[in-house]
């Protein structure tokens, strides 16, 4: 109990002092996960929309596989990306292993199925309401997808936030492909893991408190924006 | 006559359906319905719940493929056929954007590139909703949303308009407004095919009544004759209110 209160105090102290190391680590965390979410969303949202509207043999199997991939183990994803990006791997020539770019790729791969599966479900539900009207207007598949993605943008924000939450809280994949290099690839979660292994539990916990506060702040802001927009646009 | 494809384009009407059937699993919802929709007419499809009215309308509009029978338009041009018709549903589906943008969306999807905004504004003005152009459509009342849906359909300048019980959930004032718009569209040359379970509304609008019962077209009669001297015992009972609605 004493350790927890000590950690809280330490966390407050770090935030109050605007500790430069903390800011750098938190900043890198946000940057890596932000880019990963953006990249994954650009692929996952259209994929989810396409899967919601498409009808083909084996569609249910594809949906089941996609849903299952929401639980991809981060260390396995990290290992696969590591093998792809290592010198001997097919993408070794890019030379991005142990850089933030590799961490972004790993996180994007990890959360792409989450955003795609959740958006597929949301769009599938809405499609039953919109289908006849859009088909009556002679909208093409592509026009239907775009209309649905735009109309459901506030609801889909929840799927994107779920992906962001998973990305920023993830440690296994970024540890493997990033290497937790101080000042280069150290993010909140890898820093917490390092401090824990060093036995500095109060600092580890303090970093954890800052991480949780960041995630809550971002989710709250997004939620407020969503409810305001829903009220405004119906 | 409404002419969505411009002067000289072939008309899509008349529309002829022969032996149209539709099955849902083992249940036959429509059974060998044959009909002909002539240009410039107001056709009201009536019948008790479950008679197959909505299925027939969706089939004529192309949203459902018949399980049996054939539909034949006056032209074989599929694009012309698709763009020559519009449909308004019982519950209007509004996109999460303003009233004007809802109509602009339909016009762009319909291939319009120039003058979209002006056309959307004109469409809203025709249904008396010019003042609502910037209001989010989903925040409008049910009656207003249905008028926007009609404005959207009208903006497409369809040769034929299908309406599936467009006033079923509206109050008398909103119903009257909708009927006036339908009358105006008809006066502008649009052929009307509409389902309703409101006999009063059928009397006010119809030139011709198609009476469906248990998936069969029991009567296809000029409206005056249908209400004064129905030919079938089912229609007679329905008009007297003896059948379940």
XYZ file of C-alpha atoms in Angstrom:
479
model
C 0.000 0.000 0.000
C 2.858 2.268 0.937
C 4.526 1.563 -2.395
C 1.395 2.557 -4.261
C 1.039 5.886 -2.489
C 4.759 6.481 -2.936
C 4.367 5.772 -6.663
C 1.433 8.151 -6.925
C 3.508 10.874 -5.334
C 6.389 10.127 -7.661
C 4.109 10.192 -10.699
C 2.712 13.570 -9.656
C 6.237 14.828 -9.103
C 7.347 13.701 -12.567
C 4.379 15.360 -14.192
C 4.720 18.563 -12.112
C 8.384 18.908 -12.948
C 7.690 18.146 -16.610
C 10.507 15.617 -16.393
C 12.266 15.688 -19.764
C 12.901 11.951 -19.894
C 9.264 11.252 -19.079
C 8.108 13.712 -21.728
C 10.372 12.134 -24.328
C 9.188 8.622 -23.513
C 5.508 9.630 -23.377
C 5.917 11.618 -26.585
C 7.455 8.647 -28.396
C 4.691 6.371 -27.100
C 2.037 8.704 -28.463
C 3.866 9.143 -31.748
C 4.438 5.412 -32.335
C 0.902 4.405 -31.372
C -0.652 7.401 -33.117
C 1.032 6.621 -36.430
C 0.266 2.909 -36.010
C -3.433 3.678 -35.404
C -3.568 6.036 -38.365
C -1.904 3.544 -40.715
C -3.970 0.613 -39.441
C -7.215 2.628 -39.683
C -6.531 3.609 -43.288
C -6.504 -0.071 -44.170
C -8.817 -1.535 -41.536
C -11.815 0.771 -41.963
C -12.209 0.164 -45.717
C -11.520 -3.531 -45.106
C -14.228 -3.651 -42.433
C -16.656 -1.799 -44.715
C -15.902 -4.082 -47.639
C -16.356 -7.177 -45.529
C -19.662 -5.848 -44.186
C -21.061 -5.289 -47.679
C -19.472 -8.111 -49.636
C -21.182 -11.450 -50.079
C -18.992 -14.334 -51.185
C -18.547 -17.999 -50.330
C -16.477 -18.364 -47.182
C -17.307 -14.881 -45.898
C -18.254 -16.214 -42.475
C -14.927 -18.037 -42.241
C -13.043 -14.838 -43.112
C -15.027 -12.965 -40.440
C -14.302 -15.695 -37.874
C -10.567 -15.588 -38.696
C -10.549 -11.780 -38.489
C -12.338 -11.859 -35.147
C -9.860 -14.456 -33.917
C -6.958 -12.263 -34.977
C -8.106 -9.618 -32.508
C -6.309 -11.736 -29.941
C -2.980 -11.927 -31.771
C -0.197 -12.401 -29.194
C 2.031 -9.282 -29.345
C 5.258 -11.232 -28.852
C 4.439 -13.472 -31.812
C 3.642 -10.452 -34.003
C 6.845 -8.828 -32.764
C 8.840 -11.933 -33.614
C 7.364 -12.147 -37.117
C 8.084 -8.478 -37.810
C 11.561 -8.975 -36.344
C 12.203 -11.843 -38.789
C 10.909 -9.763 -41.688
C 13.007 -6.719 -40.806
C 16.201 -8.429 -39.602
C 19.204 -8.234 -41.902
C 18.613 -11.736 -43.225
C 14.869 -11.120 -43.623
C 13.070 -10.132 -46.821
C 12.738 -6.505 -45.676
C 16.159 -6.323 -44.036
C 17.433 -3.894 -46.639
C 15.121 -1.226 -45.235
C 17.335 -1.074 -42.158
C 14.531 -0.067 -39.832
C 14.827 -2.761 -37.179
C 15.281 -1.197 -33.720
C 13.774 2.093 -34.879
C 10.389 3.659 -34.073
C 9.309 2.784 -37.635
C 9.590 -0.925 -36.849
C 7.553 -0.398 -33.684
C 4.879 1.422 -35.673
C 4.673 -1.452 -38.144
C 4.404 -4.032 -35.360
C 1.647 -2.127 -33.590
C -0.203 -1.475 -36.849
C -0.178 -5.196 -37.662
C -1.381 -5.975 -34.156
C -4.333 -3.587 -34.173
C -5.400 -3.813 -37.791
C -7.603 -6.881 -37.133
C -9.119 -5.200 -34.062
C -10.180 -2.084 -35.957
C -11.271 -4.081 -39.018
C -13.339 -6.599 -37.016
C -15.042 -3.979 -34.840
C -15.780 -1.685 -37.774
C -17.089 -4.635 -39.799
C -19.602 -5.323 -37.032
C -20.684 -1.681 -36.746
C -21.054 -1.264 -40.512
C -22.813 -4.615 -40.901
C -25.467 -3.493 -38.405
C -25.941 -0.147 -40.147
C -26.023 -1.753 -43.605
C -29.321 -3.436 -42.798
C -30.796 0.034 -42.228
C -29.156 1.782 -45.197
C -29.057 -1.035 -47.748
C -32.360 -0.583 -49.561
C -32.127 3.208 -49.669
C -28.584 3.242 -51.031
C -29.310 0.513 -53.567
C -32.473 2.364 -54.577
C -30.304 5.416 -55.314
C -28.136 3.165 -57.505
C -25.083 3.699 -55.307
C -22.153 1.489 -56.271
C -20.442 -0.743 -53.700
C -17.687 1.841 -53.393
C -20.179 4.698 -52.912
C -22.037 2.672 -50.280
C -18.800 1.989 -48.406
C -17.816 5.646 -48.434
C -21.277 6.784 -47.346
C -21.347 4.296 -44.477
C -17.821 5.110 -43.292
C -18.634 8.818 -43.268
C -22.044 8.404 -41.655
C -20.724 6.119 -38.942
C -17.538 8.058 -38.310
C -18.386 8.848 -34.708
C -19.311 5.263 -33.887
C -16.241 3.961 -35.691
C -14.138 6.208 -33.502
C -14.765 3.658 -30.748
C -13.167 0.919 -32.867
C -10.194 3.169 -33.582
C -9.865 3.981 -29.879
C -9.920 0.282 -29.035
C -7.010 -0.129 -31.431
C -5.202 2.813 -29.887
C -5.703 1.420 -26.396
C -4.259 -1.917 -27.445
C -1.319 -0.268 -29.246
C -0.222 2.092 -26.512
C -0.552 -0.550 -23.795
C 1.363 -3.189 -25.760
C 4.864 -4.147 -24.672
C 5.923 -7.484 -26.208
C 6.070 -6.511 -29.877
C 7.720 -3.114 -29.419
C 10.261 -4.626 -27.064
C 11.315 -7.172 -29.706
C 11.406 -4.901 -32.772
C 12.361 -1.693 -30.954
C 14.909 -3.050 -28.510
C 14.033 -0.538 -25.764
C 17.005 1.664 -26.633
C 17.241 4.645 -24.299
C 16.346 7.851 -26.099
C 15.602 6.042 -29.366
C 12.969 3.348 -28.997
C 12.070 3.469 -25.317
C 8.345 3.936 -24.821
C 6.178 3.955 -21.704
C 5.505 0.221 -21.610
C 9.094 -0.869 -22.278
C 10.321 1.644 -19.707
C 7.889 0.199 -17.162
C 9.114 -3.325 -17.945
C 12.736 -2.192 -17.578
C 12.211 -0.395 -14.263
C 10.324 -3.422 -12.943
C 13.175 -5.733 -13.875
C 15.627 -3.333 -12.207
C 13.509 -3.488 -9.062
C 12.543 0.209 -9.111
C 8.897 -0.557 -8.556
C 7.805 2.947 -7.473
C 9.178 4.469 -10.697
C 7.665 1.652 -12.773
C 4.312 2.206 -11.126
C 4.597 5.974 -11.511
C 5.158 5.547 -15.233
C 2.164 3.221 -15.288
C 0.007 5.867 -13.634
C 1.073 8.437 -16.241
C 0.332 5.951 -19.045
C -3.132 5.185 -17.707
C -3.842 8.898 -17.250
C -2.812 9.562 -20.853
C -5.053 6.813 -22.220
C -8.004 7.984 -20.126
C -7.485 11.604 -21.201
C -7.406 10.687 -24.893
C -10.456 8.439 -24.603
C -12.388 11.065 -22.678
C -11.608 13.743 -25.247
C -12.677 11.428 -28.060
C -15.836 10.446 -26.198
C -16.786 14.078 -25.611
C -16.179 14.861 -29.255
C -18.294 11.865 -30.265
C -21.267 12.713 -28.052
C -21.164 16.378 -29.113
C -21.098 15.415 -32.778
C -23.856 12.813 -32.351
C -26.059 15.443 -30.727
C -25.287 17.900 -33.494
C -25.745 15.577 -36.460
C -28.339 13.156 -35.129
C -43.409 13.818 -68.742
C -40.425 13.511 -66.438
C -37.347 12.832 -68.483
C -34.336 12.085 -66.322
C -32.036 11.219 -69.190
C -32.863 14.318 -71.204
C -34.872 14.956 -74.332
C -34.993 12.128 -76.772
C -34.044 9.372 -74.350
C -36.269 6.330 -74.644
C -39.035 6.065 -72.045
C -38.808 3.181 -69.583
C -42.584 2.828 -69.262
C -44.820 0.950 -69.645
C -43.617 -1.706 -67.242
C -45.029 -5.183 -67.683
C -44.754 -7.962 -65.122
C -45.859 -11.467 -65.994
C -46.360 -14.341 -63.562
C -44.180 -12.694 -60.914
C -43.540 -14.907 -57.912
C -41.374 -14.587 -54.861
C -40.537 -17.186 -52.271
C -38.999 -16.821 -48.834
C -37.831 -20.347 -48.079
C -40.871 -22.557 -48.449
C -43.336 -19.707 -48.155
C -44.657 -18.205 -51.356
C -45.132 -14.486 -50.685
C -46.160 -13.531 -54.225
C -47.904 -15.892 -56.613
C -48.001 -15.393 -60.357
C -48.781 -11.696 -60.363
C -49.179 -10.142 -63.795
C -49.644 -6.421 -64.242
C -48.863 -3.485 -66.475
C -47.933 0.011 -65.309
C -48.810 2.640 -67.890
C -47.042 6.018 -67.981
C -48.732 8.902 -66.195
C -50.961 6.748 -63.988
C -51.410 6.625 -60.221
C -51.450 3.004 -59.153
C -52.303 2.127 -55.590
C -51.479 -1.336 -54.280
C -53.708 -2.240 -51.360
C -54.390 -5.332 -49.345
C -54.185 -6.645 -45.800
C -50.891 -7.035 -43.958
C -48.849 -9.873 -45.364
C -50.549 -9.704 -48.754
C -47.197 -9.111 -50.464
C -47.562 -5.382 -51.242
C -44.072 -4.353 -50.158
C -42.492 -7.367 -51.825
C -44.242 -6.526 -55.088
C -43.063 -2.910 -54.904
C -39.453 -3.912 -54.183
C -39.555 -6.385 -57.018
C -40.844 -3.806 -59.498
C -38.152 -1.376 -58.306
C -35.426 -3.988 -58.702
C -34.508 -4.460 -55.054
C -35.740 -8.057 -55.123
C -35.261 -10.496 -57.965
C -38.389 -12.494 -58.778
C -38.258 -16.220 -57.983
C -40.414 -16.730 -61.043
C -41.892 -14.681 -63.885
C -40.522 -11.732 -65.781
C -40.349 -7.958 -65.649
C -40.137 -6.048 -68.899
C -39.479 -2.311 -69.221
C -40.077 -0.385 -72.437
C -36.334 -0.013 -72.952
C -33.533 -2.528 -72.586
C -30.985 0.079 -71.445
C -30.196 -0.956 -67.843
C -28.725 2.421 -66.828
C -31.767 4.222 -68.198
C -34.045 1.820 -66.326
C -32.180 2.288 -63.033
C -32.072 6.062 -63.306
C -35.654 6.339 -64.478
C -37.076 5.229 -61.144
C -36.952 6.198 -57.473
C -38.415 4.831 -54.280
C -39.581 6.292 -50.980
C -39.784 3.936 -48.034
C -42.125 3.811 -45.069
C -39.329 4.844 -42.761
C -37.145 7.413 -44.498
C -33.447 6.639 -44.308
C -31.582 9.875 -43.812
C -27.816 10.055 -43.977
C -26.096 11.813 -41.075
C -25.740 15.086 -42.916
C -27.906 18.097 -43.616
C -31.177 17.921 -45.522
C -29.554 19.555 -48.553
C -26.529 17.254 -48.431
C -28.814 14.225 -48.385
C -30.243 15.349 -51.712
C -26.821 16.313 -53.053
C -25.606 12.804 -52.255
C -28.429 11.261 -54.286
C -27.776 13.604 -57.201
C -24.037 12.868 -57.253
C -24.636 9.139 -57.030
C -27.068 9.617 -59.911
C -24.264 11.069 -61.996
C -24.869 14.822 -61.685
C -21.651 16.849 -61.556
C -22.681 20.474 -62.184
C -25.316 22.511 -60.385
C -25.805 19.935 -57.653
C -26.314 22.430 -54.849
C -28.815 24.517 -56.793
C -30.751 21.393 -57.781
C -30.842 20.195 -54.165
C -32.070 23.595 -52.965
C -34.744 23.664 -55.643
C -35.866 20.177 -54.616
C -36.207 21.233 -50.986
C -38.107 24.359 -52.027
C -40.564 22.234 -54.022
C -41.552 20.351 -50.854
C -41.679 23.539 -48.748
C -38.528 22.842 -46.755
C -36.146 25.484 -48.125
C -35.642 26.831 -44.624
C -34.355 23.468 -43.370
C -31.569 23.017 -45.903
C -28.783 23.296 -43.333
C -30.485 21.305 -40.584
C -29.141 17.793 -39.919
C -31.733 15.576 -41.588
C -31.923 13.138 -38.688
C -32.927 15.931 -36.358
C -35.974 16.811 -38.463
C -39.432 15.500 -37.525
C -40.754 12.283 -39.066
C -42.983 14.227 -41.450
C -40.141 16.528 -42.469
C -37.841 13.563 -43.054
C -40.407 11.971 -45.327
C -40.727 15.239 -47.257
C -36.939 15.340 -47.608
C -37.090 11.748 -48.882
C -39.675 12.839 -51.452
C -37.573 15.867 -52.383
C -34.604 13.523 -52.817
C -36.632 11.238 -55.058
C -38.089 14.156 -57.021
C -34.649 15.697 -57.540
C -33.721 12.570 -59.497
C -36.555 13.352 -61.944
C -37.776 9.773 -62.059
C -40.185 8.608 -64.686
C -41.771 6.331 -62.103
C -41.869 6.692 -58.317
C -42.485 3.773 -55.956
C -43.787 4.611 -52.476
C -44.065 1.993 -49.763
C -46.665 3.187 -47.246
C -45.017 6.613 -47.043
C -47.520 7.997 -44.540
C -47.986 4.933 -42.323
C -46.370 6.529 -39.290
C -47.391 10.143 -39.852
C -50.118 12.331 -38.405
C -52.947 13.694 -40.612
C -51.241 17.052 -41.264
C -47.995 15.425 -42.354
C -49.955 12.874 -44.384
C -51.729 15.662 -46.216
C -48.423 17.387 -46.999
C -47.017 14.128 -48.384
C -50.125 13.541 -50.519
C -49.840 17.063 -51.935
C -46.242 16.429 -52.940
C -47.202 13.133 -54.568
C -49.946 14.939 -56.475
C -47.466 17.601 -57.588
C -44.987 14.977 -58.741
C -47.722 13.237 -60.682
C -48.791 16.533 -62.213
C -45.169 17.024 -63.292
C -45.342 13.751 -65.180
C -44.164 11.106 -62.754
C -45.966 7.782 -62.712
C -46.916 6.721 -59.195
C -46.989 3.218 -57.734
C -47.794 3.282 -54.037
C -48.778 0.815 -51.346
C -51.067 1.818 -48.544
C -53.435 0.211 -46.094
C -55.394 3.437 -45.785
C -58.517 3.114 -47.926
C -59.239 6.844 -47.675
C -55.816 7.605 -49.041
C -56.302 5.087 -51.841
C -59.568 6.834 -52.773
C -57.872 10.235 -52.792
C -54.894 9.255 -54.907
C -55.638 6.255 -57.087
C -56.469 6.133 -60.773
C -56.188 2.432 -60.525
C -56.190 -0.084 -57.689
C -54.213 -3.295 -57.500
C -55.706 -5.416 -54.733
C -53.460 -8.124 -53.353
C -54.593 -10.914 -51.086
C -52.364 -13.723 -49.852
C -49.801 -13.069 -52.536
C -52.249 -13.038 -55.421
C -53.374 -10.071 -57.480
C -57.082 -10.448 -56.945
C -58.128 -7.202 -58.649
C -56.594 -4.769 -61.074
C -59.369 -2.223 -61.534
C -59.912 1.500 -62.224
C -60.190 3.172 -58.806
C -63.773 4.416 -59.147
C -64.966 0.978 -60.141
C -62.968 -0.710 -57.396
C -64.575 1.316 -54.650
C -68.099 1.305 -56.120
C -68.319 -2.189 -57.522
C -65.414 -4.409 -56.548
C -65.305 -7.513 -58.691
C -64.008 -10.003 -56.146
C -65.535 -11.135 -52.847
C -62.136 -10.544 -51.134
C -62.043 -6.896 -52.244
C -65.682 -6.414 -51.272
C -64.959 -7.745 -47.805
C -61.789 -5.675 -47.522
C -63.578 -2.441 -48.408
C -66.269 -3.239 -45.843
C -63.515 -3.791 -43.284
C -64.334 -7.433 -42.847
C -60.823 -8.726 -43.465
C -58.002 -8.447 -40.986
C -55.766 -5.421 -41.746
